[in-house]
Coordinates of C-alpha atoms and ligand atoms in Angstrom, one line a residue:
M1 CA -36.5 -2.1 11.2
P2 CA -34.4 -1.4 8.1
R3 CA -31.7 0.1 10.4
M4 CA -31.7 -3.1 12.5
A5 CA -31.3 -5.2 9.4
R6 CA -28.4 -3.2 8.2
H7 CA -26.9 -3.4 11.6
S8 CA -27.1 -7.1 11.7
R9 CA -25.6 -7.4 8.2
N10 CA -22.7 -5.3 9.5
D11 CA -22.2 -7.7 12.3
R12 CA -22.1 -10.5 9.8
A13 CA -19.5 -8.8 7.8
G14 CA -17.4 -8.5 11.0
I15 CA -16.8 -11.1 13.7
E16 CA -20.0 -12.9 13.3
L17 CA -19.5 -13.8 9.7
P18 CA -18.8 -17.5 9.7
K19 CA -21.5 -18.4 12.3
A20 CA -24.2 -16.4 10.5
R21 CA -23.4 -17.9 7.2
V22 CA -23.4 -21.4 8.7
D23 CA -26.8 -20.9 10.2
R24 CA -28.6 -19.8 7.1
E25 CA -26.7 -22.0 4.7
S26 CA -26.9 -25.1 6.8
L27 CA -30.7 -24.8 7.0
R28 CA -30.9 -24.4 3.3
E29 CA -28.7 -27.4 2.9
A30 CA -30.8 -29.5 5.3
L31 CA -33.9 -28.7 3.3
G32 CA -32.0 -29.6 0.2
L33 CA -32.0 -33.2 1.5
F34 CA -35.8 -33.3 1.1
R35 CA -35.2 -33.8 -2.6
Y36 CA -34.5 -37.4 -1.7
L37 CA -38.2 -37.7 -0.7
R38 CA -39.3 -36.7 -4.2
P39 CA -39.5 -40.2 -5.7
R40 CA -41.8 -41.3 -3.0
F41 CA -43.7 -38.1 -2.5
G42 CA -47.1 -39.7 -2.8
R43 CA -46.5 -42.0 0.2
F44 CA -45.0 -39.1 2.1
V45 CA -48.1 -37.0 1.6
A46 CA -50.4 -39.9 2.6
A47 CA -48.3 -40.4 5.7
M48 CA -48.7 -36.7 6.5
A49 CA -52.4 -36.9 6.0
A50 CA -52.6 -39.9 8.3
L51 CA -50.6 -38.1 10.9
F52 CA -52.9 -35.1 10.7
V53 CA -56.0 -37.3 11.1
G54 CA -54.3 -39.2 14.0
S55 CA -53.6 -35.9 15.7
L56 CA -57.2 -34.8 15.3
L57 CA -58.4 -38.1 16.8
S58 CA -56.1 -37.5 19.8
L59 CA -57.6 -34.0 20.2
S60 CA -61.1 -35.5 20.3
F61 CA -60.2 -37.4 23.5
P62 CA -60.3 -34.5 26.0
F63 CA -63.5 -33.4 24.4
L64 CA -65.2 -36.8 24.9
A65 CA -63.7 -37.1 28.4
G66 CA -65.2 -33.7 29.3
R67 CA -68.5 -34.7 28.0
M68 CA -68.5 -37.9 29.9
V69 CA -67.8 -36.0 33.2
D70 CA -70.6 -33.6 32.5
E71 CA -72.9 -36.6 31.7
A72 CA -71.8 -38.3 34.9
V73 CA -72.5 -35.2 37.0
A74 CA -75.9 -34.9 35.4
R75 CA -76.4 -38.7 36.0
S76 CA -77.3 -39.2 32.3
G77 CA -77.4 -42.6 30.7
A78 CA -75.4 -41.4 27.8
V79 CA -72.1 -42.2 29.6
D80 CA -72.0 -45.7 28.0
R81 CA -72.5 -44.3 24.5
T82 CA -69.7 -41.8 25.0
A83 CA -67.4 -44.6 26.3
L84 CA -68.2 -46.5 23.1
W85 CA -67.3 -43.5 21.1
M86 CA -64.0 -43.3 22.9
V87 CA -63.2 -46.9 22.1
G88 CA -64.1 -46.3 18.5
V89 CA -61.7 -43.3 18.4
L90 CA -59.0 -45.5 20.0
V91 CA -59.3 -48.2 17.4
A92 CA -59.2 -45.7 14.5
Q93 CA -56.2 -43.9 16.1
A94 CA -54.3 -47.2 16.4
G95 CA -54.9 -48.0 12.7
V96 CA -53.9 -44.6 11.5
S97 CA -50.9 -44.5 13.7
F98 CA -49.7 -47.9 12.4
F99 CA -50.0 -46.6 8.8
H100 CA -48.1 -43.3 9.3
S101 CA -45.3 -44.9 11.5
L102 CA -44.7 -47.5 8.8
S103 CA -45.0 -45.0 6.0
F104 CA -42.6 -42.5 7.5
A105 CA -40.1 -45.3 8.2
S106 CA -40.4 -46.7 4.7
V107 CA -40.1 -43.3 3.0
G108 CA -37.3 -42.3 5.3
Q109 CA -35.2 -45.4 5.1
R110 CA -35.6 -45.6 1.3
S111 CA -34.5 -42.0 0.9
L112 CA -31.6 -42.7 3.2
V113 CA -30.5 -45.7 1.1
D114 CA -30.3 -43.3 -1.9
L115 CA -28.5 -40.7 0.2
R116 CA -25.9 -43.2 1.5
R117 CA -25.4 -44.5 -2.0
D118 CA -24.9 -40.9 -3.4
V119 CA -22.5 -40.0 -0.6
Y120 CA -20.4 -43.2 -1.1
A121 CA -20.4 -42.7 -4.9
R122 CA -19.2 -39.2 -4.4
L123 CA -16.5 -40.3 -1.9
I124 CA -15.0 -43.0 -4.2
T125 CA -15.0 -40.7 -7.2
L126 CA -13.1 -37.9 -5.4
P127 CA -9.7 -37.2 -6.8
M128 CA -6.5 -38.4 -5.0
A129 CA -5.8 -34.8 -3.9
F130 CA -8.9 -35.0 -1.6
F131 CA -7.7 -38.2 0.1
A132 CA -4.4 -36.6 0.8
R133 CA -6.2 -33.9 2.7
R134 CA -8.5 -36.1 4.8
R135 CA -8.0 -39.0 7.1
V136 CA -9.9 -42.1 6.0
G137 CA -11.2 -42.9 9.5
E138 CA -12.7 -39.5 9.8
L139 CA -14.5 -39.9 6.5
A140 CA -15.8 -43.3 7.5
S141 CA -17.0 -42.0 10.8
R142 CA -18.6 -39.0 9.1
L143 CA -20.5 -41.3 6.7
S144 CA -21.9 -43.5 9.4
A145 CA -22.4 -41.1 12.4
D146 CA -23.8 -38.2 10.4
L147 CA -26.1 -40.4 8.4
I148 CA -27.5 -42.0 11.5
Q149 CA -28.3 -38.6 12.9
I150 CA -30.1 -37.7 9.7
E151 CA -31.9 -41.0 9.7
D152 CA -33.2 -40.5 13.2
T153 CA -34.5 -37.1 12.3
L154 CA -36.2 -38.1 9.1
I155 CA -37.9 -41.1 10.6
A156 CA -38.7 -40.0 14.1
T157 CA -38.2 -36.3 14.7
V158 CA -39.8 -34.7 11.7
P159 CA -43.1 -36.7 12.1
Q160 CA -43.1 -36.0 15.9
F161 CA -42.5 -32.4 15.3
L162 CA -45.5 -32.2 12.9
R163 CA -47.7 -34.2 15.3
Q164 CA -46.8 -31.9 18.3
T165 CA -47.4 -28.8 16.2
I166 CA -50.9 -30.0 15.4
L167 CA -51.6 -31.0 19.0
L168 CA -50.3 -27.6 20.2
A169 CA -52.2 -25.5 17.7
G170 CA -55.4 -27.7 18.0
G171 CA -55.2 -27.8 21.8
V172 CA -54.7 -24.0 22.1
A173 CA -57.6 -23.4 19.7
L174 CA -59.9 -25.7 21.6
I175 CA -59.1 -24.3 25.1
A176 CA -59.4 -20.8 23.8
A177 CA -62.9 -21.6 22.8
T178 CA -63.6 -22.6 26.5
S179 CA -61.9 -19.8 28.4
L180 CA -59.7 -17.1 27.0
Q181 CA -58.5 -16.2 30.5
L182 CA -57.2 -19.6 31.2
T183 CA -55.6 -19.9 27.8
A184 CA -53.7 -16.7 28.4
I185 CA -52.4 -18.0 31.7
M186 CA -51.3 -21.2 30.2
L187 CA -49.5 -19.6 27.3
S188 CA -47.7 -17.1 29.4
S189 CA -44.6 -19.3 29.6
L190 CA -44.4 -19.8 25.8
P191 CA -42.4 -16.8 24.6
V192 CA -39.7 -17.3 27.3
L193 CA -39.5 -20.9 26.3
T194 CA -39.2 -20.2 22.6
V195 CA -36.4 -17.7 23.1
L196 CA -34.5 -20.1 25.4
A197 CA -35.0 -23.0 23.0
V198 CA -33.4 -21.0 20.2
V199 CA -30.4 -19.9 22.3
F200 CA -29.8 -23.3 23.8
G201 CA -30.4 -25.0 20.5
R202 CA -27.6 -23.1 18.9
R203 CA -25.1 -23.8 21.6
T204 CA -26.1 -27.5 21.7
R205 CA -25.6 -27.8 18.0
R206 CA -22.1 -26.4 18.2
I207 CA -21.2 -28.7 21.1
A208 CA -22.8 -31.7 19.4
R209 CA -20.8 -31.0 16.3
E210 CA -17.6 -30.8 18.4
A211 CA -18.5 -34.1 20.1
Q212 CA -19.0 -35.7 16.7
D213 CA -15.7 -34.4 15.5
R214 CA -14.0 -35.8 18.6
L215 CA -15.6 -39.1 18.1
A216 CA -14.4 -39.2 14.5
D217 CA -10.9 -38.5 15.8
T218 CA -11.0 -41.6 17.9
A219 CA -12.4 -43.6 15.0
T220 CA -9.4 -42.4 13.0
I221 CA -7.0 -43.7 15.7
V222 CA -8.6 -47.1 15.8
E223 CA -8.6 -47.4 12.0
E224 CA -5.0 -46.3 11.7
T225 CA -3.8 -48.6 14.5
L226 CA -5.6 -51.6 13.1
Q227 CA -4.4 -51.0 9.6
G228 CA -0.9 -50.7 10.8
I229 CA -1.2 -53.4 13.5
L230 CA 2.0 -55.1 12.4
N231 CA 3.9 -51.9 13.0
V232 CA 2.2 -51.3 16.4
K233 CA 3.3 -54.7 17.6
A234 CA 6.7 -54.6 16.0
F235 CA 7.5 -51.4 17.8
A236 CA 5.8 -52.6 21.0
N237 CA 3.7 -49.4 20.8
E238 CA 0.5 -50.8 22.2
G239 CA 0.8 -48.6 25.3
Y240 CA 1.4 -45.5 23.2
E241 CA -1.6 -46.2 21.0
L242 CA -3.8 -46.8 24.0
D243 CA -2.7 -43.5 25.5
R244 CA -3.4 -41.8 22.2
Y245 CA -6.9 -43.4 22.0
H246 CA -7.6 -42.6 25.6
E247 CA -6.7 -39.0 25.1
G248 CA -9.1 -38.9 22.2
L249 CA -11.8 -40.4 24.2
R250 CA -11.2 -38.0 27.0
R251 CA -11.7 -35.1 24.7
F252 CA -14.9 -36.7 23.3
L253 CA -16.1 -37.2 26.8
A254 CA -15.5 -33.6 27.8
A255 CA -17.4 -32.3 24.8
T256 CA -20.3 -34.7 25.4
L257 CA -20.5 -33.8 29.0
R258 CA -20.5 -30.1 28.2
G259 CA -23.5 -30.7 25.9
A260 CA -25.2 -32.9 28.6
R261 CA -24.8 -30.2 31.2
L262 CA -26.3 -27.7 28.9
R263 CA -29.2 -29.9 28.1
A264 CA -29.8 -31.0 31.6
G265 CA -30.1 -27.3 32.7
F266 CA -32.4 -26.6 29.9
I267 CA -34.7 -29.6 30.5
A268 CA -34.9 -28.8 34.2
F269 CA -36.0 -25.3 33.3
V270 CA -38.6 -26.5 30.8
V271 CA -40.0 -29.0 33.2
F272 CA -40.3 -26.4 35.9
A273 CA -41.9 -23.8 33.6
L274 CA -44.4 -26.3 32.1
F275 CA -45.5 -27.8 35.4
G276 CA -45.7 -24.3 36.8
S277 CA -48.2 -23.3 34.1
V278 CA -50.2 -26.5 34.7
V279 CA -50.5 -25.6 38.4
L280 CA -51.4 -22.1 37.6
V281 CA -54.1 -23.3 35.2
L282 CA -55.5 -25.8 37.7
W283 CA -55.6 -23.2 40.4
S284 CA -57.4 -20.6 38.3
G285 CA -59.7 -23.3 36.9
A286 CA -60.6 -24.4 40.4
R287 CA -61.5 -20.9 41.3
L288 CA -63.6 -20.5 38.1
L289 CA -65.4 -23.7 39.0
Q290 CA -66.1 -22.5 42.5
S291 CA -67.6 -19.2 41.2
G292 CA -69.7 -21.2 38.7
G293 CA -67.9 -19.8 35.6
I294 CA -67.3 -23.3 34.1
T295 CA -68.6 -26.9 34.5
F296 CA -66.7 -30.0 35.8
G297 CA -66.6 -31.3 32.3
Q298 CA -65.1 -28.0 31.0
L299 CA -62.4 -28.1 33.7
T300 CA -61.6 -31.7 32.9
R301 CA -61.4 -30.9 29.2
F302 CA -59.3 -27.9 29.9
L303 CA -56.8 -29.8 32.1
L304 CA -56.4 -32.5 29.5
Y305 CA -55.8 -30.1 26.7
T306 CA -53.3 -28.3 28.9
T307 CA -51.3 -31.5 29.4
F308 CA -51.4 -31.9 25.6
V309 CA -50.1 -28.4 25.0
A310 CA -47.6 -28.6 27.8
G311 CA -46.4 -32.0 26.5
A312 CA -46.0 -30.6 23.1
M313 CA -44.1 -27.6 24.3
G314 CA -41.8 -29.8 26.4
Q315 CA -41.2 -32.0 23.4
F316 CA -40.4 -29.1 21.1
A317 CA -37.3 -28.2 23.1
E318 CA -36.1 -31.8 22.7
L319 CA -37.1 -32.0 19.1
Y320 CA -35.5 -28.7 18.3
T321 CA -32.1 -29.9 19.7
Q322 CA -32.4 -33.1 17.6
I323 CA -33.2 -31.1 14.5
Q324 CA -30.2 -28.8 15.2
K325 CA -28.0 -31.9 15.5
A326 CA -29.3 -33.2 12.2
V327 CA -28.7 -29.9 10.5
G328 CA -25.1 -30.0 11.7
A329 CA -24.7 -33.5 10.3
T330 CA -26.3 -32.6 7.0
Q331 CA -24.0 -29.7 6.6
R332 CA -21.0 -32.1 6.7
V333 CA -22.6 -34.6 4.4
R334 CA -23.4 -31.8 2.0
E335 CA -19.8 -30.5 2.2
L336 CA -18.7 -33.9 1.0
Q337 CA -21.3 -33.9 -1.8
R338 CA -20.2 -30.5 -2.9
E339 CA -16.6 -31.6 -3.5
T340 CA -16.0 -32.0 -7.2
G341 CA -15.4 -35.6 -8.2
E342 CA -13.1 -36.7 -11.0
L343 CA -15.9 -38.9 -12.4
D344 CA -19.6 -38.2 -12.5
P345 CA -21.1 -40.5 -9.9
A346 CA -24.1 -40.9 -12.2
S347 CA -21.9 -42.6 -14.8
L348 CA -20.9 -45.3 -12.3
A349 CA -24.2 -47.1 -12.7
S350 CA -23.8 -47.5 -16.4
A351 CA -20.9 -49.4 -18.1
A352 CA -17.9 -47.2 -19.1
P353 CA -18.4 -45.9 -22.7
A354 CA -16.7 -48.2 -25.2
Q355 CA -13.3 -46.8 -26.0
P356 CA -11.5 -48.1 -29.1
R357 CA -8.5 -50.0 -27.9
F358 CA -5.4 -47.9 -27.5
R359 CA -2.4 -48.8 -29.6
G360 CA -0.4 -47.9 -26.6
E361 CA 1.8 -45.0 -27.6
V362 CA 2.5 -42.9 -24.5
A363 CA 4.4 -39.5 -24.6
F364 CA 5.2 -37.2 -21.7
E365 CA 6.0 -33.8 -23.1
D366 CA 7.9 -31.5 -20.8
V367 CA 5.7 -32.3 -17.9
H368 CA 6.1 -30.3 -14.7
F369 CA 4.3 -31.3 -11.6
A370 CA 3.9 -30.6 -7.9
Y371 CA 1.5 -32.3 -5.5
P372 CA -1.5 -30.2 -4.6
S373 CA -0.7 -30.7 -0.9
R374 CA 2.8 -29.2 -1.5
P375 CA 2.4 -26.9 -4.5
E376 CA 5.8 -25.2 -3.7
A377 CA 7.8 -28.4 -4.0
A378 CA 8.3 -29.2 -7.7
V379 CA 8.5 -33.0 -8.0
L380 CA 8.7 -33.3 -11.8
R381 CA 10.6 -30.6 -13.6
G382 CA 10.2 -31.2 -17.3
V383 CA 9.8 -34.9 -17.9
S384 CA 9.9 -35.9 -21.5
L385 CA 9.5 -39.6 -22.3
H386 CA 8.2 -41.6 -25.2
A387 CA 7.0 -45.1 -25.4
A388 CA 6.1 -46.7 -28.7
P389 CA 3.2 -49.2 -28.8
G390 CA 4.3 -52.5 -27.2
E391 CA 7.6 -51.1 -25.8
K392 CA 8.9 -52.0 -22.4
V393 CA 10.1 -48.9 -20.6
A394 CA 11.9 -49.2 -17.3
L395 CA 12.0 -46.3 -14.9
V396 CA 15.1 -46.4 -12.7
G397 CA 16.7 -43.8 -10.5
P398 CA 17.3 -42.8 -6.9
S399 CA 14.6 -42.9 -4.3
G400 CA 12.4 -39.8 -4.3
A401 CA 13.4 -39.0 -7.9
G402 CA 9.8 -39.0 -9.1
K403 CA 9.2 -42.5 -10.7
S404 CA 6.0 -43.2 -8.9
T405 CA 4.8 -39.7 -9.6
I406 CA 5.3 -40.3 -13.3
I407 CA 3.1 -43.4 -13.0
A408 CA 0.5 -41.4 -11.0
L409 CA 0.3 -38.9 -13.8
L410 CA 0.0 -41.7 -16.4
L411 CA -3.0 -43.0 -14.5
R412 CA -4.3 -39.5 -14.4
L413 CA -4.6 -39.6 -10.6
Y414 CA -3.2 -36.0 -10.9
E415 CA -2.9 -33.6 -13.8
P416 CA 0.4 -32.0 -14.8
V417 CA 0.9 -28.4 -13.8
S418 CA 2.3 -27.7 -17.3
G419 CA 3.3 -29.8 -20.2
R420 CA 1.2 -32.6 -21.7
L421 CA 0.6 -36.3 -21.6
R422 CA -0.4 -37.8 -24.9
I423 CA -1.8 -41.3 -25.5
D424 CA -2.0 -42.4 -29.1
G425 CA -1.2 -38.9 -30.1
M426 CA -4.1 -37.4 -28.3
D427 CA -4.1 -35.3 -25.1
A428 CA -4.9 -37.7 -22.2
R429 CA -7.4 -35.2 -20.9
D430 CA -9.5 -35.6 -24.0
Y431 CA -10.3 -39.2 -23.1
P432 CA -13.1 -40.0 -20.6
L433 CA -11.3 -40.9 -17.4
A434 CA -13.0 -44.3 -16.9
G435 CA -12.3 -45.3 -20.5
L436 CA -8.7 -44.3 -20.2
R437 CA -8.1 -46.2 -16.9
G438 CA -10.1 -49.1 -18.3
Q439 CA -7.2 -49.8 -20.7
M440 CA -4.5 -49.7 -18.1
A441 CA -3.7 -52.2 -15.4
M442 CA -1.2 -52.0 -12.6
V443 CA 0.6 -54.7 -10.7
P444 CA 1.6 -52.9 -7.6
Q445 CA 4.5 -53.4 -5.2
E446 CA 2.3 -54.3 -2.3
V447 CA -0.7 -56.3 -3.5
L448 CA -3.8 -55.7 -1.6
L449 CA -6.4 -58.5 -1.8
F450 CA -10.0 -57.9 -0.9
G451 CA -11.9 -60.0 1.5
G452 CA -13.5 -62.7 -0.7
T453 CA -12.4 -65.8 -2.6
I454 CA -9.4 -66.0 -4.8
A455 CA -11.6 -66.3 -7.8
E456 CA -13.4 -63.0 -6.8
N457 CA -10.0 -61.3 -6.4
I458 CA -8.9 -62.3 -9.8
A459 CA -12.2 -61.3 -11.3
Y460 CA -11.6 -57.8 -9.9
G461 CA -9.7 -57.3 -13.1
R462 CA -12.9 -57.7 -15.1
P463 CA -16.0 -57.9 -13.0
G464 CA -18.4 -60.5 -14.5
A465 CA -15.7 -62.7 -15.9
N466 CA -16.7 -66.4 -15.8
R467 CA -14.8 -69.2 -14.1
A468 CA -13.2 -70.5 -17.3
E469 CA -11.8 -67.1 -18.0
I470 CA -10.6 -66.7 -14.4
E471 CA -8.8 -70.0 -14.6
A472 CA -7.2 -69.3 -17.9
A473 CA -5.8 -66.0 -16.5
A474 CA -4.5 -67.8 -13.4
R475 CA -2.8 -70.4 -15.6
K476 CA -1.0 -67.7 -17.6
A477 CA 0.0 -66.0 -14.3
N478 CA 1.5 -69.3 -13.0
A479 CA -1.0 -69.2 -10.2
H480 CA -3.2 -72.1 -11.1
A481 CA -1.0 -74.8 -9.4
F482 CA -0.9 -73.1 -6.0
I483 CA -4.5 -72.2 -6.1
E484 CA -5.5 -75.8 -6.9
S485 CA -3.3 -77.0 -4.0
F486 CA -5.7 -75.4 -1.5
P487 CA -8.6 -77.7 -0.5
K488 CA -11.2 -75.1 -1.7
G489 CA -9.2 -74.2 -4.8
Y490 CA -10.5 -71.0 -6.4
D491 CA -13.1 -70.6 -3.7
T492 CA -10.5 -70.3 -0.9
P493 CA -11.3 -67.1 1.0
V494 CA -8.5 -64.7 1.5
G495 CA -8.4 -62.6 4.7
D496 CA -8.9 -58.9 5.1
R497 CA -5.6 -58.1 3.4
G498 CA -4.9 -61.5 2.0
I499 CA -2.8 -62.7 4.9
Q500 CA -3.0 -66.3 4.1
L501 CA -1.1 -65.9 0.8
S502 CA 2.6 -65.3 0.5
G503 CA 4.0 -62.2 -1.2
G504 CA 4.9 -64.1 -4.3
Q505 CA 1.4 -65.8 -4.5
R506 CA -0.3 -62.4 -4.0
Q507 CA 1.8 -61.0 -6.9
R508 CA 0.6 -63.8 -9.1
V509 CA -3.0 -63.2 -8.2
A510 CA -2.4 -59.6 -9.2
I511 CA -0.8 -60.6 -12.5
A512 CA -3.8 -62.9 -13.2
R513 CA -6.1 -59.9 -12.4
A514 CA -4.2 -57.8 -14.9
I515 CA -4.2 -60.6 -17.6
L516 CA -8.0 -60.8 -17.2
K517 CA -8.3 -57.0 -17.7
D518 CA -6.3 -57.3 -20.9
P519 CA -5.0 -53.7 -20.8
A520 CA -3.2 -51.8 -23.7
I521 CA -0.9 -50.2 -21.1
L522 CA 0.6 -52.0 -18.3
I523 CA 2.3 -50.7 -15.2
L524 CA 4.5 -52.8 -13.1
D525 CA 5.8 -51.6 -9.8
E526 CA 8.5 -54.0 -9.0
A527 CA 8.4 -55.5 -5.5
T528 CA 11.4 -54.3 -3.5
S529 CA 11.4 -57.3 -1.2
A530 CA 13.5 -60.2 -2.6
L531 CA 11.5 -63.3 -3.4
D532 CA 13.0 -66.8 -3.3
S533 CA 14.4 -67.7 -6.7
E534 CA 11.7 -70.2 -7.6
S535 CA 8.9 -67.8 -6.9
E536 CA 10.9 -65.1 -8.7
G537 CA 11.3 -67.3 -11.8
L538 CA 7.5 -68.1 -11.8
I539 CA 6.6 -64.4 -11.5
Q540 CA 9.1 -63.3 -14.1
A541 CA 7.7 -65.9 -16.5
A542 CA 4.1 -64.7 -15.7
L543 CA 5.1 -61.1 -16.3
E544 CA 6.7 -62.0 -19.7
T545 CA 3.4 -63.5 -20.7
L546 CA 1.5 -60.4 -19.4
M547 CA 3.7 -57.9 -21.1
Q548 CA 3.3 -59.4 -24.6
G549 CA 1.7 -56.9 -27.0
R550 CA 1.3 -54.2 -24.4
T551 CA 3.1 -51.0 -23.7
T552 CA 4.7 -51.6 -20.3
F553 CA 6.1 -49.2 -17.7
I554 CA 8.3 -50.9 -15.1
V555 CA 9.2 -49.0 -12.0
A556 CA 12.4 -51.0 -11.3
H557 CA 14.3 -51.3 -8.1
R558 CA 16.8 -53.8 -9.2
L559 CA 18.8 -53.3 -12.4
A560 CA 19.0 -57.1 -13.1
T561 CA 15.3 -57.0 -14.0
V562 CA 15.5 -54.1 -16.5
R563 CA 18.3 -55.3 -18.7
H564 CA 15.9 -56.6 -21.3
A565 CA 13.7 -53.5 -21.4
D566 CA 13.4 -51.8 -24.8
K567 CA 14.2 -48.5 -23.1
I568 CA 15.6 -47.6 -19.7
A569 CA 14.7 -44.1 -18.5
V570 CA 16.9 -42.8 -15.7
V571 CA 14.9 -40.4 -13.5
S572 CA 16.8 -38.1 -11.3
D573 CA 15.6 -35.0 -9.5
G574 CA 12.3 -34.8 -11.4
R575 CA 13.8 -35.2 -14.9
V576 CA 14.6 -38.0 -17.3
V577 CA 18.4 -37.6 -17.4
E578 CA 19.3 -40.5 -19.6
S579 CA 17.3 -42.9 -21.8
G580 CA 18.3 -45.8 -24.0
T581 CA 18.9 -49.5 -23.9
H582 CA 21.1 -51.1 -21.3
A583 CA 24.0 -51.3 -23.7
E584 CA 23.6 -47.7 -24.8
L585 CA 23.5 -46.4 -21.2
Q586 CA 26.4 -48.6 -20.2
A587 CA 28.4 -47.0 -23.0
L588 CA 27.8 -43.5 -21.6
E589 CA 31.0 -42.3 -19.8
D590 CA 30.0 -40.7 -16.4
G591 CA 26.4 -41.8 -16.9
V592 CA 24.2 -42.1 -13.9
Y593 CA 23.0 -45.5 -15.0
R594 CA 26.6 -46.7 -15.4
R595 CA 27.4 -45.5 -11.9
L596 CA 24.3 -47.2 -10.5
S597 CA 25.1 -50.5 -12.2
A598 CA 28.6 -50.4 -11.0
L599 CA 27.4 -49.9 -7.5
Q600 CA 25.0 -52.9 -7.8
F601 CA 27.7 -55.0 -9.3
R602 CA 30.1 -54.1 -6.5
D603 CA 27.7 -54.5 -3.5
G604 CA 25.6 -57.3 -4.8
P605 CA 21.8 -57.0 -5.2
V606 CA 21.3 -53.6 -3.7
P607 CA 18.1 -51.9 -4.9
V608 CA 19.2 -49.2 -7.3
D609 CA 16.9 -46.6 -5.8
S610 CA 18.6 -46.8 -2.4
A611 CA 21.7 -45.2 -4.1
Q612 CA 21.8 -41.4 -3.8
G613 CA 21.4 -39.3 -6.9
P614 CA 24.2 -37.1 -8.3
Ligands
ATP701 P1 10.8 -44.5 -4.6 O1 11.6 -45.2 -5.5 O2 11.4 -44.3 -3.3 O3 9.4 -45.0 -4.6 P2 10.1 -42.4 -6.5 O4 11.1 -42.1 -7.4 O5 9.0 -43.2 -6.9 O6 10.7 -43.0 -5.1 P3 8.1 -40.5 -5.8 O7 7.3 -41.3 -5.0 O8 7.5 -40.2 -7.2 O9 9.6 -41.0 -6.0 O10 8.3 -39.1 -5.0 C1 8.8 -38.0 -5.6 C2 8.7 -36.8 -4.6 O11 7.4 -36.4 -4.4 C3 9.3 -37.2 -3.2 O12 10.0 -36.1 -2.8 C4 8.0 -37.3 -2.3 O13 8.3 -36.8 -1.1 C5 7.0 -36.4 -3.1 N1 5.7 -37.0 -3.0 C6 5.3 -38.3 -3.3 N2 4.0 -38.4 -3.1 C7 3.5 -37.3 -2.6 C8 2.2 -36.8 -2.2 N3 1.1 -37.6 -2.2 N4 2.1 -35.6 -1.7 C9 3.2 -34.8 -1.7 N5 4.4 -35.1 -2.0 C10 4.6 -36.4 -2.5

């Protein structure tokens, strides 16, 4: 035995390693999910007890039936009384069954709500680097499909499994008490079935997982296509997308059918083996009856118990596959839960800890950075940049120079590889992340509005803000007038991505959002698309109001808008190569900024970042 154990360990160290580890670990992980039952353990135990009682009541049926047959053969008057007993058992069984079905559903569903919430909390607190590795559609599919698998298992499979176990064990015990010989015949198929169930179960699980992955792939395609529907149509690529989707479906179908074939073969075998054993039992029982070894009643009882036992064994195979599938699903959900988030999901329920308001001094000190997805490509190579409280700092420079990356580091979406970011003199890493981001606001290039009303969209800047505060912010953002011009005013719903509002209007909603948030540090990612001059004027005025008293970083694409910045930092090739006021930079002979402004001056309003770097 020890030798065998060593042998199998050797196997694991070799080719078998990943699979062996998956098996043991995934089971442990699946069991780990049972901690979600803990808060409702009392009800769970009560449900189990009811299930146990219900199964015992079921087991009393064949016994009563056998007695009735014997009474009938003996022409006894007790038949009616036995029938009454059976009705009584039926009623009790119905009551108990109602209780345990409801209890398992309630316990299971409540635990799942907690699980879903935890998984979602984990998902949204994962760092940006995680989202760069995964596709959003795949994650969404994983969340829904895997959790549905787990749900089915918790609510239906596990109770069924327990019930069938009791029926099997009880049935075997009761028939063994009648005739050991018949019991042995009936159970002869059991070992073969068990071995087969394990082998088939493993393969089914692998194939089921593959099918789930393929399904997730197709979900990703749908999601990507719908998100970029404008592009799909503009490029007239509907056919291409359809082909891509069809190909995904074809792969999913192939995996599903492979699983179905395997299962069909297995089920056919199980049915054959089980009915075979029933026939065998009936035949031997009939002969025993002929030789006077047992009574009619005993044979009846025996046959009924045999159907119980056979039914339970047949169900086991099915239940086992279902549990295998759920274990696969659990494994992926737990993988997600194991990822380290940048925030503690538990902290999300409570308000962010109060953080004294920043003065707004920001300093990048020799910051080097590469994205985790491409660690070999240095994006920032020693950025040093200082912003005094209340200063407006414009970042300009050629496309791909690293401007947005500097902003991403400021928001602490990523951490510098080396160097430091200080806020108010303290290392940014020493602030709680939520507290730090709580004092920053960003008006992005492409404003994404959430499905909901305009008021709700503005309130996103400070959830819980009242209508008067929302309106005041909208007025400052020059958005009040256009909002009021809609028949429903602030209660106007905006579509999935805010399609009903123009680009300029969306920007003003985003500005109102930022005003409501009242951040110490503000980030403006200037829109590249030109707006009409009226809209532009309104936005510019709103931004001026917003920038007052805050340290502002402006990622600028047009030099015209940065002239009045307190400081212009020219970013080129991952470094700040020049920094100063417009006048100071203009005065630099051979300066990058001077060259860029000359270009703009000559060619009209070309975005500066379309010009190539030196
Ligand atoms: P633009 O003005 O065109 O927006 P930018 O100056 O803001 O350009 P960044 O977006 O900071 O430039 O990009 C700097 C470099 O980092 C580019 O070479 C880009 O390819 C790379 N980069 C940006 N985002 C990522 C990412 N998530 N993963 C890997 N590389 C990235």
